Amino acid sequence: MNLEFNKNEDNLKQSLSEMRRRLEKIYEGGGKKAIEKQREKNKLTPRERIQYLTDPDKPFTEIGAFAGYDMYAEQGGCPAGGTVAGIGYVSGRQCVILANDQTVKAGAWFPITGKKNLRLQEIAMENKLPVIYLVDSAGVFLPMQDEIFPDKEHFGRIFRNNARMSGMGITQIAAVMGPCVAGGAYLPIMSDETLMVEGNGSIYLAGPYLVKAAIGEDVDHETLGGAATHTEVSGIADYKFKTEQECMDHIKRMMSMLGEKPKAGFDRIAPRPPAKNAEELYGTFPSDGKPYDMVNIIERMVDNSEFEQFKEDYGKTIVCGYARIEGWAVGIVANQRLVVKARKSLKPGKADGTEMQMGGVIYNDSADKAARFILNCNQKKIPLVFLQDVTGFMVGSRSEHSGIIKDGAKLVNAVANSVVPKITIIVGNSYGAGNYAMCGKAYDPRFIYAWPTAKIAVMGGDAAAKTLLQIEVASLKAKGKEITPEAESALLNEIKGRYDKQTSPYYAAARLWVDAIIDPVDTRKLIAEGIAAANHNPDINDLRTGVFQV
């Protein structure tokens, strides 16, 4: 291995170490004291519940661990958005699991909590996966009720989704292991079956204090809405258990009885590991933005390192081709970061009819090629994998005269109307309209993950900072203020620092623009799990691309 490889490897592993350090802090939830209070009530933490519930020999893919990261400082923070969630296996059945974290503000719902729960319900609906809710929540975080209660994508949408999923035939099981208050009380009752843990689980629209204030009645938690009340008197709950473990054992038995349903039928054969060492991804991906060959990245992800390129000699700044990942057939669309030669014309002229093209930029021919490849994968019912490291579309008079907007629109149209599952991995830059064309969050990828090296923004930090600086300086001059070169340099650094923070993968993951920040070596496994989830939904519409200019 050369010096450059070792440098890249050290930098990426250092980034992963920093990511794990931050995750360890998030895994503490509301802190050790809050966890001890759980223990005193014979309650497990949400991660302990999920560990007990899920099959030990199968992966659990956590979604949104960084949700709320570095947000809500004035409220004391909201680690993991106050909810631990993801995709795992219970009795061999792949399913979505959501567990409230009672150690974080008593499991109260922040705005990001609602967004995270809606994202998990979206995953369940798109992939027709069963859902298990482990309920332990005090309801809406009242100081921020205006940001979580009334709007279309707020708290109430969750119950609407409960009803929609029931209508879609998606199994929903709710285990009430702690408080389930006010509007949140509807979630378990709108699930197919409701389980309660005696002594800790409770369901009511208003707690004892509010009941006293509203109608003057004195009543305790158990009498008002405990497990005995709801299994013996109201009939709201279906089962009661003395311990959480007994409750979850029953969930395992219920899941083991689920009948088999039709699958989408995506092609899978026996998996084979990459012939090229996946660990070499650490040294292959540059830490300093230098050009690299995306094919080298792909070959360390796909079965036997076999990648069959589509139109290999055309539209070279996007690489397209067929491969298998853990046995699943996939179509890969990836930005090529090498500076490449592209033949523009066979007519005699300068430099034998070729020109140099910048890596990571989408040109007319690349957009045209990728759009065609996406249509082919839809025709063949092959899931799509997008590997993003894109700085945007090519600009300038030559590109505009060649119709770059038209070709870009063609690619965006193909991505937007694609009916096969799409899984997006942001490995490097994800700037501007390139984010859209390469299936960013707005284009409904089934799953979207980021490497620690990802950067998501309208444009790169340097370009954005200089643009914002020009606006700021012009504004100061318009007010009659002079700015020295030193002050201008300081202002540029301040703007760039602020902008760079917003391009960080942690900033994106905190707001659920991506589902998780991942170790590059895990990319292959997560893509395979995503396709396995997508395979549960057989309802694939016929492809309709709509109207676009050719």
Coordinates of C-alpha atoms in Angstrom, one line a residue:
M1 CA 0.0 0.0 0.0
N2 CA 1.3 3.5 -0.8
L3 CA 1.5 6.6 1.4
E4 CA -1.7 8.1 0.0
F5 CA -3.6 4.9 0.8
N6 CA -2.4 4.9 4.4
K7 CA -3.2 8.6 4.8
N8 CA -6.8 8.0 3.5
E9 CA -7.2 5.0 5.8
D10 CA -6.0 6.9 8.9
N11 CA -8.3 9.8 8.2
L12 CA -11.4 7.7 7.6
K13 CA -10.8 5.5 10.6
Q14 CA -10.4 8.6 12.7
S15 CA -13.8 9.9 11.4
L16 CA -15.3 6.5 12.3
S17 CA -13.8 6.6 15.8
E18 CA -15.4 10.1 16.3
M19 CA -18.7 8.8 15.0
R20 CA -18.7 5.9 17.5
R21 CA -17.7 8.2 20.4
R22 CA -20.8 10.4 19.6
L23 CA -23.0 7.3 19.3
E24 CA -21.8 6.1 22.7
K25 CA -23.0 9.3 24.3
I26 CA -26.4 9.1 22.4
Y27 CA -26.8 5.5 23.7
E28 CA -26.8 6.8 27.2
G29 CA -30.2 8.4 26.5
G30 CA -31.2 10.7 29.3
G31 CA -28.2 9.8 31.4
K32 CA -27.3 7.3 34.1
K33 CA -29.6 8.7 36.8
A34 CA -32.6 8.4 34.5
I35 CA -31.6 4.8 33.6
E36 CA -31.4 3.9 37.3
K37 CA -34.9 5.2 37.8
Q38 CA -36.0 2.8 35.1
R39 CA -34.2 -0.1 36.9
E40 CA -36.0 0.8 40.2
K41 CA -39.3 0.2 38.4
N42 CA -38.1 -3.1 36.9
K43 CA -38.1 -1.5 33.4
L44 CA -35.5 -2.0 30.7
T45 CA -34.1 0.7 28.5
P46 CA -35.4 0.9 24.9
R47 CA -32.2 -0.6 23.5
E48 CA -32.3 -3.5 26.1
R49 CA -35.9 -4.1 25.1
I50 CA -35.0 -4.3 21.4
Q51 CA -32.1 -6.5 22.1
Y52 CA -34.3 -8.9 24.1
L53 CA -37.0 -8.9 21.4
T54 CA -35.0 -9.3 18.2
D55 CA -33.3 -12.5 16.9
P56 CA -29.7 -12.5 18.1
D57 CA -28.4 -14.1 14.8
K58 CA -29.9 -11.4 12.6
P59 CA -28.9 -7.8 12.0
F60 CA -30.7 -4.9 13.6
T61 CA -30.4 -1.7 11.4
E62 CA -30.9 1.3 13.6
I63 CA -32.6 4.3 11.9
G64 CA -32.2 7.8 13.1
A65 CA -29.7 7.3 15.9
F66 CA -28.4 10.9 15.3
A67 CA -32.0 12.4 15.1
G68 CA -32.0 15.6 17.2
Y69 CA -28.2 15.6 17.5
D70 CA -27.0 19.0 18.6
M71 CA -30.6 20.3 18.6
Y72 CA -32.8 21.5 21.4
A73 CA -29.9 22.7 23.6
E74 CA -32.2 25.0 25.5
Q75 CA -34.5 22.1 26.4
G76 CA -31.6 19.9 27.5
G77 CA -31.3 18.0 24.3
C78 CA -33.2 15.0 22.8
P79 CA -30.8 12.1 22.2
A80 CA -31.9 9.9 19.2
G81 CA -35.1 12.0 19.1
G82 CA -36.3 10.3 22.3
T83 CA -37.1 7.1 20.3
V84 CA -34.9 4.1 19.4
A85 CA -36.0 2.6 16.1
G86 CA -35.0 0.5 13.2
I87 CA -35.4 -2.7 11.2
G88 CA -34.8 -6.1 12.8
Y89 CA -36.0 -9.6 12.9
V90 CA -38.5 -11.1 15.4
S91 CA -39.1 -14.9 15.1
G92 CA -37.5 -14.7 11.7
R93 CA -39.8 -12.0 10.4
Q94 CA -38.3 -8.7 9.2
C95 CA -40.1 -5.9 10.9
V96 CA -40.0 -2.2 12.0
I97 CA -39.6 -1.6 15.7
L98 CA -40.2 1.7 17.5
A99 CA -39.4 2.1 21.2
N100 CA -39.9 5.3 23.2
D101 CA -37.1 6.3 25.5
Q102 CA -38.6 7.1 28.8
T103 CA -35.2 8.3 30.1
V104 CA -35.4 11.3 27.7
K105 CA -37.9 13.8 29.1
A106 CA -40.1 11.0 30.2
G107 CA -40.4 9.8 26.6
A108 CA -42.0 13.1 25.6
W109 CA -42.5 13.9 21.9
F110 CA -40.3 16.7 20.4
P111 CA -40.8 17.8 16.8
I112 CA -37.9 15.5 15.7
T113 CA -39.6 12.6 17.6
G114 CA -42.7 13.0 15.4
K115 CA -40.6 13.2 12.2
K116 CA -38.6 10.1 13.2
N117 CA -41.7 8.1 14.0
L118 CA -43.3 9.2 10.7
R119 CA -40.2 8.1 8.8
L120 CA -40.3 4.6 10.4
Q121 CA -44.0 4.3 9.5
E122 CA -43.2 5.4 6.0
I123 CA -40.6 2.6 5.8
A124 CA -43.2 0.1 7.0
M125 CA -45.8 1.3 4.4
E126 CA -43.3 1.4 1.5
N127 CA -42.0 -2.1 2.2
K128 CA -45.1 -3.6 3.9
L129 CA -43.3 -4.6 7.0
P130 CA -45.0 -5.4 10.3
V131 CA -44.6 -2.8 13.0
I132 CA -43.9 -3.3 16.7
Y133 CA -44.4 -0.3 19.0
L134 CA -42.8 -0.5 22.5
V135 CA -44.8 2.4 24.2
D136 CA -43.4 4.3 27.1
S137 CA -44.2 8.0 26.7
A138 CA -45.6 11.0 28.5
G139 CA -47.0 12.5 25.3
V140 CA -46.3 15.8 23.5
F141 CA -43.5 18.0 24.9
L142 CA -45.8 20.8 25.9
P143 CA -43.2 23.7 25.6
M144 CA -43.0 23.0 21.9
Q145 CA -46.6 21.9 21.3
D146 CA -47.0 24.3 18.4
E147 CA -44.2 22.6 16.5
I148 CA -45.5 19.0 17.0
F149 CA -49.3 19.1 17.3
P150 CA -51.4 20.6 14.5
D151 CA -49.7 20.3 11.1
K152 CA -49.9 17.7 8.4
E153 CA -46.6 16.1 9.2
H154 CA -47.0 16.4 13.0
F155 CA -48.1 14.1 15.8
G156 CA -51.7 13.4 14.6
R157 CA -50.3 12.0 11.3
I158 CA -49.0 9.0 13.2
F159 CA -52.6 7.8 14.1
R160 CA -53.7 8.5 10.6
N161 CA -50.9 6.2 9.5
N162 CA -52.0 3.6 12.0
A163 CA -55.4 3.5 10.3
R164 CA -53.9 3.5 6.8
M165 CA -51.5 0.6 7.6
S166 CA -54.3 -1.4 9.0
G167 CA -56.2 -0.9 5.8
M168 CA -53.1 -2.1 3.9
G169 CA -53.0 -5.3 5.8
I170 CA -49.8 -4.4 7.7
T171 CA -49.6 -6.0 11.1
Q172 CA -49.2 -3.6 14.1
I173 CA -48.5 -4.7 17.6
A174 CA -48.3 -2.3 20.6
A175 CA -46.8 -3.2 23.9
V176 CA -47.5 -0.6 26.6
M177 CA -44.6 -0.7 29.0
G178 CA -45.1 2.7 30.6
P179 CA -47.3 5.7 30.4
C180 CA -49.4 6.2 27.2
V181 CA -51.0 9.6 27.7
A182 CA -53.5 11.9 25.9
G183 CA -53.4 11.7 22.1
G184 CA -50.7 9.1 22.4
A185 CA -53.3 6.7 23.9
Y186 CA -54.7 6.2 20.4
L187 CA -51.6 4.6 19.0
P188 CA -51.9 1.2 20.9
I189 CA -55.6 1.1 20.4
M190 CA -55.3 1.7 16.7
S191 CA -52.9 -1.2 16.5
D192 CA -54.1 -4.7 15.8
E193 CA -53.3 -6.0 19.3
T194 CA -52.5 -4.3 22.5
L195 CA -50.3 -5.8 25.3
M196 CA -49.8 -4.2 28.7
V197 CA -47.3 -4.7 31.6
E198 CA -48.9 -4.7 35.0
G199 CA -47.8 -1.9 37.4
N200 CA -46.0 0.2 34.8
G201 CA -48.2 0.3 31.7
S202 CA -51.1 2.8 31.6
I203 CA -53.4 4.2 29.0
Y204 CA -55.6 7.3 29.5
L205 CA -56.6 10.5 27.8
A206 CA -55.9 12.5 30.9
G207 CA -53.8 11.6 33.9
P208 CA -54.9 11.7 37.6
Y209 CA -53.7 15.4 38.0
L210 CA -55.6 16.6 35.0
V211 CA -58.7 14.6 35.9
K212 CA -58.7 16.2 39.4
A213 CA -58.3 19.7 37.8
A214 CA -61.0 19.1 35.2
I215 CA -63.8 17.2 37.0
G216 CA -62.6 17.1 40.7
E217 CA -62.3 13.3 40.7
D218 CA -59.5 11.6 42.8
V219 CA -58.2 8.5 41.1
D220 CA -54.9 6.7 40.9
H221 CA -53.0 5.6 37.8
E222 CA -53.9 1.9 38.0
T223 CA -57.6 2.5 38.6
L224 CA -57.7 5.1 35.8
G225 CA -55.9 3.2 33.1
G226 CA -53.7 0.4 34.3
A227 CA -53.4 -3.1 32.8
A228 CA -56.2 -4.6 35.0
T229 CA -58.6 -1.8 34.1
H230 CA -58.1 -2.1 30.4
T231 CA -58.1 -5.9 30.2
E232 CA -60.9 -6.5 32.7
V233 CA -63.2 -3.4 32.6
S234 CA -62.8 -1.3 29.4
G235 CA -61.7 -4.1 27.2
I236 CA -59.3 -1.8 25.4
A237 CA -56.2 -4.0 25.9
D238 CA -55.9 -7.6 24.8
Y239 CA -53.3 -9.1 27.1
K240 CA -51.6 -8.3 30.4
F241 CA -48.2 -9.5 31.7
K242 CA -46.3 -9.3 35.0
T243 CA -43.0 -8.4 33.4
E244 CA -41.7 -6.8 30.2
Q245 CA -39.9 -10.1 29.3
E246 CA -43.2 -12.0 29.4
C247 CA -44.8 -9.3 27.3
M248 CA -42.1 -9.5 24.7
D249 CA -42.1 -13.3 24.7
H250 CA -45.7 -13.1 23.7
I251 CA -44.8 -10.7 20.8
K252 CA -42.3 -13.3 19.6
R253 CA -45.0 -16.0 19.6
M254 CA -47.4 -13.7 17.7
M255 CA -44.8 -12.8 15.1
S256 CA -43.9 -16.5 14.6
M257 CA -47.5 -17.1 13.5
L258 CA -47.7 -14.5 10.7
G259 CA -48.6 -16.1 7.4
E260 CA -46.4 -15.8 4.4
K261 CA -47.4 -13.1 1.9
P262 CA -46.5 -12.5 -1.8
K263 CA -43.1 -11.0 -2.5
A264 CA -41.9 -8.6 -5.1
G265 CA -39.7 -11.2 -6.6
F266 CA -36.4 -9.4 -7.0
D267 CA -33.8 -11.8 -8.2
R268 CA -31.4 -13.3 -5.7
I269 CA -28.8 -16.1 -5.9
A270 CA -26.3 -17.4 -3.4
P271 CA -24.2 -14.5 -2.2
R272 CA -20.5 -14.3 -2.7
P273 CA -18.1 -11.9 -0.9
P274 CA -16.2 -9.3 -2.9
A275 CA -13.0 -10.6 -4.4
K276 CA -11.3 -7.3 -3.5
N277 CA -11.0 -6.7 0.3
A278 CA -13.9 -4.4 1.5
E279 CA -11.6 -3.1 4.2
E280 CA -9.6 -1.4 1.5
L281 CA -12.5 1.1 1.1
Y282 CA -10.9 3.1 4.0
G283 CA -7.7 3.7 2.0
T284 CA -9.3 3.9 -1.5
F285 CA -11.6 6.8 -0.7
P286 CA -9.6 10.0 -0.6
S287 CA -9.7 12.2 2.5
D288 CA -8.8 15.4 0.7
G289 CA -11.2 15.6 -2.2
K290 CA -8.7 14.3 -4.8
P291 CA -10.0 12.4 -7.8
Y292 CA -10.5 8.7 -7.5
D293 CA -12.0 5.9 -9.6
M294 CA -15.5 5.1 -8.4
V295 CA -15.2 1.6 -10.0
N296 CA -12.6 0.7 -7.3
I297 CA -15.2 1.6 -4.7
I298 CA -17.9 -0.5 -6.4
E299 CA -15.7 -3.5 -6.8
R300 CA -15.2 -3.6 -3.0
M301 CA -19.0 -3.7 -2.4
V302 CA -20.3 -6.1 -5.0
D303 CA -20.3 -9.9 -5.1
N304 CA -17.0 -11.4 -6.4
S305 CA -16.1 -7.7 -7.4
E306 CA -18.0 -8.2 -10.7
F307 CA -19.4 -5.1 -12.2
E308 CA -20.8 -5.0 -15.7
Q309 CA -20.7 -1.5 -17.0
F310 CA -23.5 0.0 -19.2
K311 CA -22.2 2.4 -22.0
E312 CA -18.8 2.3 -20.4
D313 CA -17.2 4.6 -23.0
Y314 CA -20.0 7.2 -23.0
G315 CA -21.1 9.8 -20.4
K316 CA -18.1 8.9 -18.3
T317 CA -18.7 11.2 -15.3
I318 CA -21.5 8.8 -14.3
V319 CA -20.8 5.1 -14.0
C320 CA -23.8 2.8 -14.6
G321 CA -23.9 -1.0 -14.5
Y322 CA -25.2 -4.3 -13.2
A323 CA -23.9 -6.3 -10.2
R324 CA -25.0 -8.4 -7.3
I325 CA -24.9 -7.4 -3.6
E326 CA -25.3 -10.3 -1.2
G327 CA -26.8 -12.2 -4.1
W328 CA -29.4 -9.5 -4.9
A329 CA -29.4 -8.2 -8.5
V330 CA -28.8 -4.4 -8.5
G331 CA -28.4 -1.6 -11.0
I332 CA -25.8 0.9 -9.8
V333 CA -25.7 4.6 -10.7
A334 CA -22.6 6.3 -9.4
N335 CA -20.7 9.6 -9.9
Q336 CA -17.2 9.1 -11.3
R337 CA -14.7 11.4 -9.6
L338 CA -11.8 10.9 -12.1
V339 CA -11.0 13.6 -14.6
V340 CA -11.9 11.8 -17.8
K341 CA -11.6 12.2 -21.5
A342 CA -15.0 12.2 -23.3
R343 CA -15.3 12.1 -27.1
K344 CA -17.5 14.8 -28.2
S345 CA -17.2 14.4 -32.0
L346 CA -15.6 12.2 -34.6
K347 CA -15.0 15.2 -36.8
P348 CA -11.3 16.1 -37.3
G349 CA -10.3 19.0 -35.1
K350 CA -8.4 19.7 -31.9
A351 CA -7.2 17.0 -29.6
D352 CA -8.6 14.1 -31.7
G353 CA -12.1 15.1 -30.9
T354 CA -11.9 14.6 -27.2
E355 CA -12.2 16.9 -24.2
M356 CA -11.4 16.7 -20.5
Q357 CA -14.3 16.5 -18.1
M358 CA -14.2 17.2 -14.4
G359 CA -15.0 14.4 -12.1
G360 CA -18.1 14.6 -9.9
V361 CA -19.9 16.9 -12.4
I362 CA -22.9 15.7 -14.4
Y363 CA -22.6 16.5 -18.2
N364 CA -25.2 16.2 -20.9
D365 CA -24.1 12.7 -22.0
S366 CA -23.8 11.4 -18.4
A367 CA -27.4 12.6 -17.6
D368 CA -28.7 11.0 -20.8
K369 CA -26.9 7.7 -20.1
A370 CA -28.1 7.5 -16.5
A371 CA -31.7 8.3 -17.4
R372 CA -31.6 5.5 -20.0
F373 CA -30.1 3.0 -17.5
I374 CA -32.7 3.8 -14.9
L375 CA -35.5 3.1 -17.4
N376 CA -33.8 -0.2 -18.3
C377 CA -33.6 -1.3 -14.6
N378 CA -37.3 -0.5 -14.2
Q379 CA -38.1 -2.5 -17.3
K380 CA -36.2 -5.5 -15.8
K381 CA -37.5 -5.0 -12.2
I382 CA -34.0 -4.5 -10.8
P383 CA -33.5 -2.4 -7.7
L384 CA -31.4 0.7 -8.0
V385 CA -28.4 1.8 -5.9
F386 CA -27.2 5.4 -6.2
L387 CA -23.6 6.2 -5.0
Q388 CA -23.4 10.0 -4.6
D389 CA -20.3 12.1 -4.9
V390 CA -21.6 14.9 -7.0
T391 CA -20.8 18.6 -7.2
G392 CA -23.7 19.4 -9.6
F393 CA -24.4 19.8 -13.3
M394 CA -21.9 21.4 -15.7
V395 CA -22.5 25.1 -16.2
G396 CA -21.4 27.6 -18.8
S397 CA -22.5 28.7 -22.3
R398 CA -21.4 25.5 -24.0
S399 CA -23.4 23.3 -21.6
E400 CA -26.4 25.6 -21.7
H401 CA -26.4 25.7 -25.5
S402 CA -26.1 21.9 -25.5
G403 CA -29.3 21.7 -23.4
I404 CA -27.9 20.7 -20.0
I405 CA -31.2 21.7 -18.4
K406 CA -33.1 19.5 -20.7
D407 CA -30.8 16.5 -20.1
G408 CA -30.8 17.1 -16.4
A409 CA -34.6 17.3 -16.4
K410 CA -34.7 13.9 -18.2
L411 CA -32.6 12.3 -15.5
V412 CA -34.6 13.9 -12.7
N413 CA -37.8 12.7 -14.4
A414 CA -36.5 9.1 -14.6
V415 CA -35.4 9.1 -10.9
A416 CA -38.7 10.7 -9.8
N417 CA -40.9 8.2 -11.7
S418 CA -38.8 5.1 -11.1
V419 CA -41.0 2.3 -9.6
V420 CA -38.3 -0.1 -8.4
P421 CA -36.8 0.4 -5.0
K422 CA -34.0 3.0 -4.8
I423 CA -31.3 3.0 -2.1
T424 CA -28.9 5.9 -1.9
I425 CA -25.5 6.1 -0.3
I426 CA -23.8 9.5 0.0
V427 CA -20.1 8.8 0.1
G428 CA -18.8 12.3 -0.6
N429 CA -20.3 15.5 -2.0
S430 CA -24.0 15.9 -2.5
Y431 CA -24.4 19.4 -3.9
G432 CA -27.2 21.3 -5.5
A433 CA -29.3 19.7 -8.2
G434 CA -26.9 16.8 -8.3
N435 CA -28.4 15.7 -5.0
Y436 CA -31.8 15.6 -6.7
A437 CA -30.7 13.8 -9.9
M438 CA -28.8 11.2 -7.8
C439 CA -31.9 10.4 -5.7
G440 CA -31.5 12.6 -2.7
K441 CA -34.1 12.4 0.2
A442 CA -36.7 14.4 -1.8
Y443 CA -36.8 11.6 -4.4
D444 CA -38.1 8.9 -2.1
P445 CA -35.2 6.4 -1.8
R446 CA -36.4 3.5 0.3
F447 CA -33.3 4.0 2.4
I448 CA -30.6 6.7 2.4
Y449 CA -27.3 6.5 4.2
A450 CA -24.2 8.6 4.5
W451 CA -20.6 7.9 5.1
P452 CA -18.8 10.1 7.6
T453 CA -17.2 11.8 4.6
A454 CA -20.5 13.0 3.2
K455 CA -21.3 16.7 2.6
I456 CA -24.8 17.9 1.8
A457 CA -25.5 21.4 0.6
V458 CA -26.6 23.7 -2.2
M459 CA -22.9 24.2 -3.1
G460 CA -19.4 23.5 -1.7
G461 CA -18.3 25.4 1.3
D462 CA -15.7 27.6 -0.4
A463 CA -18.0 28.7 -3.2
A464 CA -20.9 29.3 -0.9
A465 CA -18.8 31.3 1.6
K466 CA -17.4 33.5 -1.1
T467 CA -20.9 34.2 -2.5
L468 CA -22.3 35.0 1.0
L469 CA -19.2 37.2 1.7
Q470 CA -19.8 39.2 -1.4
I471 CA -23.4 39.8 -0.3
E472 CA -22.4 40.7 3.2
V473 CA -19.6 43.1 2.1
A474 CA -22.0 44.8 -0.4
S475 CA -24.6 45.2 2.3
L476 CA -22.0 46.9 4.6
K477 CA -20.7 49.2 1.9
A478 CA -24.3 50.2 1.1
K479 CA -24.6 51.4 4.7
G480 CA -21.5 53.5 4.2
K481 CA -19.2 51.1 6.2
E482 CA -15.7 50.3 5.2
I483 CA -14.3 46.8 5.6
T484 CA -10.5 46.1 5.8
P485 CA -8.9 43.1 4.1
E486 CA -8.3 41.6 7.6
A487 CA -11.9 42.0 8.6
E488 CA -13.0 40.6 5.3
S489 CA -10.8 37.5 5.8
A490 CA -12.2 37.0 9.3
L491 CA -15.7 37.4 8.0
L492 CA -15.0 34.8 5.3
N493 CA -13.7 32.3 7.9
E494 CA -16.7 32.9 10.1
I495 CA -19.2 32.3 7.3
K496 CA -17.3 29.3 6.0
G497 CA -17.2 27.7 9.5
R498 CA -21.0 28.2 9.9
Y499 CA -21.7 26.8 6.4
D500 CA -19.3 23.8 6.9
K501 CA -21.2 22.9 10.0
Q502 CA -24.4 22.8 8.0
T503 CA -22.8 20.5 5.3
S504 CA -21.7 18.0 8.0
P505 CA -23.3 14.5 7.9
Y506 CA -24.2 14.9 11.5
Y507 CA -26.2 18.0 10.7
A508 CA -28.0 16.0 8.0
A509 CA -28.6 13.0 10.2
A510 CA -29.9 15.1 13.1
R511 CA -32.7 16.3 10.8
L512 CA -33.3 12.9 9.2
W513 CA -32.1 14.0 5.8
V514 CA -30.3 10.6 5.9
D515 CA -31.4 7.5 7.9
A516 CA -28.0 6.9 9.4
I517 CA -24.3 7.6 9.2
I518 CA -22.6 4.3 8.5
D519 CA -19.2 2.6 8.3
P520 CA -18.3 2.2 4.6
V521 CA -17.6 -1.5 5.2
D522 CA -21.2 -2.0 6.2
T523 CA -22.6 -0.5 3.0
R524 CA -23.0 -3.8 1.3
K525 CA -24.9 -5.3 4.3
L526 CA -27.2 -2.3 4.6
I527 CA -28.1 -2.3 0.8
A528 CA -28.9 -6.1 1.1
E529 CA -31.1 -5.5 4.1
G530 CA -32.9 -2.7 2.3
I531 CA -33.6 -4.9 -0.7
A532 CA -34.8 -7.7 1.5
A533 CA -37.2 -5.2 3.1
A534 CA -38.4 -3.9 -0.3
N535 CA -39.0 -7.4 -1.5
H536 CA -41.9 -7.7 1.0
N537 CA -44.0 -5.3 -1.1
P538 CA -45.2 -6.9 -4.4
D539 CA -47.1 -3.8 -5.5
I540 CA -44.9 -2.3 -8.2
N541 CA -46.7 0.1 -10.6
D542 CA -46.0 0.2 -14.3
L543 CA -43.4 2.7 -15.2
R544 CA -44.7 6.1 -16.5
T545 CA -42.1 8.7 -17.2
G546 CA -44.4 11.6 -18.0
V547 CA -43.5 14.3 -20.5
F548 CA -39.9 15.5 -21.1
Q549 CA -38.0 17.0 -23.9
V550 CA -35.8 14.6 -25.9

